[in-house]
Amino acid sequence: MLTDEDRRHLAHAVRLSRRHMEANDGGPFGAVVVSGGRVLAEGWNQVTTANDPTAHAEVVAIRRACQAMGTFSLAGATLYTSCEPCPMCLSSAYWARIARIVYANTRDEAAAIGFDDAFIYDEVPKDPGDRQLPMVHAPTEDAAAVFADWMRKADKVEY
């Protein structure tokens, strides 16, 4: 169920999407990370202006929120976004420990205007060898040793 606060923050994300789309900053996407009723960060699509295919609105907002908070965990925060997150943005939200996502447009609506992520959603559950992007497993002793050393590392910061 949406609250008035949810509607307000979602409208904020949608306004960001429009403002930055009209400014030719990137695609029509905006996002806001909120915790405890406070906006931690805003983001908008910057793929074409930053020449960064990972600069989606949600990822930008998550990065900024983590920097502002001085932590890699946004546990308890809500991500408000103008569109259902793509697989990368959804994964980023999980990694950031976002508690909840509220979105306006659906991925099907995004696909209808040229932002179709269905291929990626279909590729992710496949075995690595069955994906369209060739993947070659090449284990090495050095790589295994790094993982073994991580397991023994006394001062590691787990995430």
Short mmCIF file of C-alpha atoms in Angstrom, two decimals, residues 38-130:
data_model
loop_
_atom_site.label_atom_id
_atom_site.label_comp_id
_atom_site.label_asym_id
_atom_site.label_seq_id
_atom_site.Cartn_x
_atom_site.Cartn_y
_atom_site.Cartn_z
CA ARG A 38 14.84 11.95 4.49
CA VAL A 39 16.10 12.03 0.91
CA LEU A 40 19.64 10.64 0.98
CA ALA A 41 20.34 11.08 -2.73
CA GLU A 42 18.90 11.64 -6.17
CA GLY A 43 19.91 10.07 -9.45
CA TRP A 44 18.98 10.30 -13.09
CA ASN A 45 20.07 8.46 -16.17
CA GLN A 46 23.51 9.64 -17.30
CA VAL A 47 24.48 6.84 -19.66
CA THR A 48 25.02 9.05 -22.70
CA THR A 49 26.40 12.13 -20.94
CA ALA A 50 28.88 10.22 -18.75
CA ASN A 51 29.64 7.62 -21.44
CA ASP A 52 28.95 5.06 -18.74
CA PRO A 53 26.55 2.19 -19.47
CA THR A 54 26.18 1.63 -15.71
CA ALA A 55 25.06 5.21 -14.99
CA HIS A 56 21.39 4.32 -14.67
CA ALA A 57 19.28 6.51 -12.39
CA GLU A 58 19.01 3.89 -9.65
CA VAL A 59 22.73 3.07 -9.64
CA VAL A 60 23.64 6.76 -9.56
CA ALA A 61 21.24 7.36 -6.65
CA ILE A 62 22.53 4.32 -4.74
CA ARG A 63 26.16 5.38 -5.25
CA ARG A 64 25.42 8.91 -4.08
CA ALA A 65 23.43 7.72 -1.06
CA CYS A 66 26.21 5.38 0.02
CA GLN A 67 28.78 8.15 -0.34
CA ALA A 68 26.59 10.57 1.61
CA MET A 69 26.08 8.04 4.40
CA GLY A 70 29.67 6.79 4.40
CA THR A 71 28.58 3.17 4.13
CA PHE A 72 27.95 0.46 1.54
CA SER A 73 24.70 -0.58 3.23
CA LEU A 74 21.42 1.25 2.76
CA ALA A 75 19.52 -1.18 4.98
CA GLY A 76 16.08 0.17 5.74
CA ALA A 77 16.06 2.65 2.84
CA THR A 78 13.49 2.84 0.07
CA LEU A 79 14.38 3.33 -3.58
CA TYR A 80 11.79 5.36 -5.48
CA THR A 81 12.21 5.16 -9.23
CA SER A 82 10.34 6.34 -12.27
CA CYS A 83 10.55 2.84 -13.80
CA GLU A 84 10.85 -0.77 -12.70
CA PRO A 85 14.59 -1.38 -12.26
CA CYS A 86 16.50 -3.24 -14.94
CA PRO A 87 18.44 -6.36 -13.88
CA MET A 88 21.59 -4.33 -13.09
CA CYS A 89 19.71 -1.78 -11.00
CA LEU A 90 17.73 -4.47 -9.21
CA SER A 91 20.97 -6.28 -8.40
CA SER A 92 22.47 -3.02 -7.14
CA ALA A 93 19.49 -2.51 -4.85
CA TYR A 94 19.95 -6.00 -3.42
CA TRP A 95 23.70 -5.44 -2.92
CA ALA A 96 22.96 -2.11 -1.17
CA ARG A 97 20.45 -3.85 1.13
CA ILE A 98 17.61 -1.57 -0.02
CA ALA A 99 14.52 -2.56 1.98
CA ARG A 100 11.88 -1.62 -0.58
CA ILE A 101 11.45 -0.36 -4.15
CA VAL A 102 8.54 1.78 -5.32
CA TYR A 103 8.35 2.36 -9.08
CA ALA A 104 6.03 4.05 -11.58
CA ASN A 105 6.45 2.67 -15.12
CA THR A 106 6.87 -1.07 -15.74
CA ARG A 107 9.62 -2.83 -17.67
CA ASP A 108 7.07 -3.64 -20.38
CA GLU A 109 6.28 0.07 -20.72
CA ALA A 110 10.02 0.78 -20.92
CA ALA A 111 10.39 -1.87 -23.62
CA ALA A 112 7.63 -0.21 -25.62
CA ILE A 113 9.75 2.99 -25.86
CA GLY A 114 12.99 1.21 -26.73
CA PHE A 115 14.43 0.14 -23.36
CA ASP A 116 13.93 -3.62 -23.51
CA ASP A 117 15.74 -5.63 -20.84
CA ALA A 118 13.95 -8.93 -21.56
CA PHE A 119 17.07 -10.37 -23.20
CA ILE A 120 19.10 -9.80 -20.02
CA TYR A 121 16.37 -11.19 -17.76
CA ASP A 122 16.33 -14.28 -20.01
CA GLU A 123 20.13 -14.65 -20.04
CA VAL A 124 20.79 -14.43 -16.27
CA PRO A 125 19.30 -17.80 -15.23
CA LYS A 126 21.12 -19.71 -17.99
CA ASP A 127 24.25 -21.70 -17.31
CA PRO A 128 27.29 -19.54 -18.16
CA GLY A 129 28.15 -21.70 -21.18
CA ASP A 130 24.66 -21.28 -22.62
#
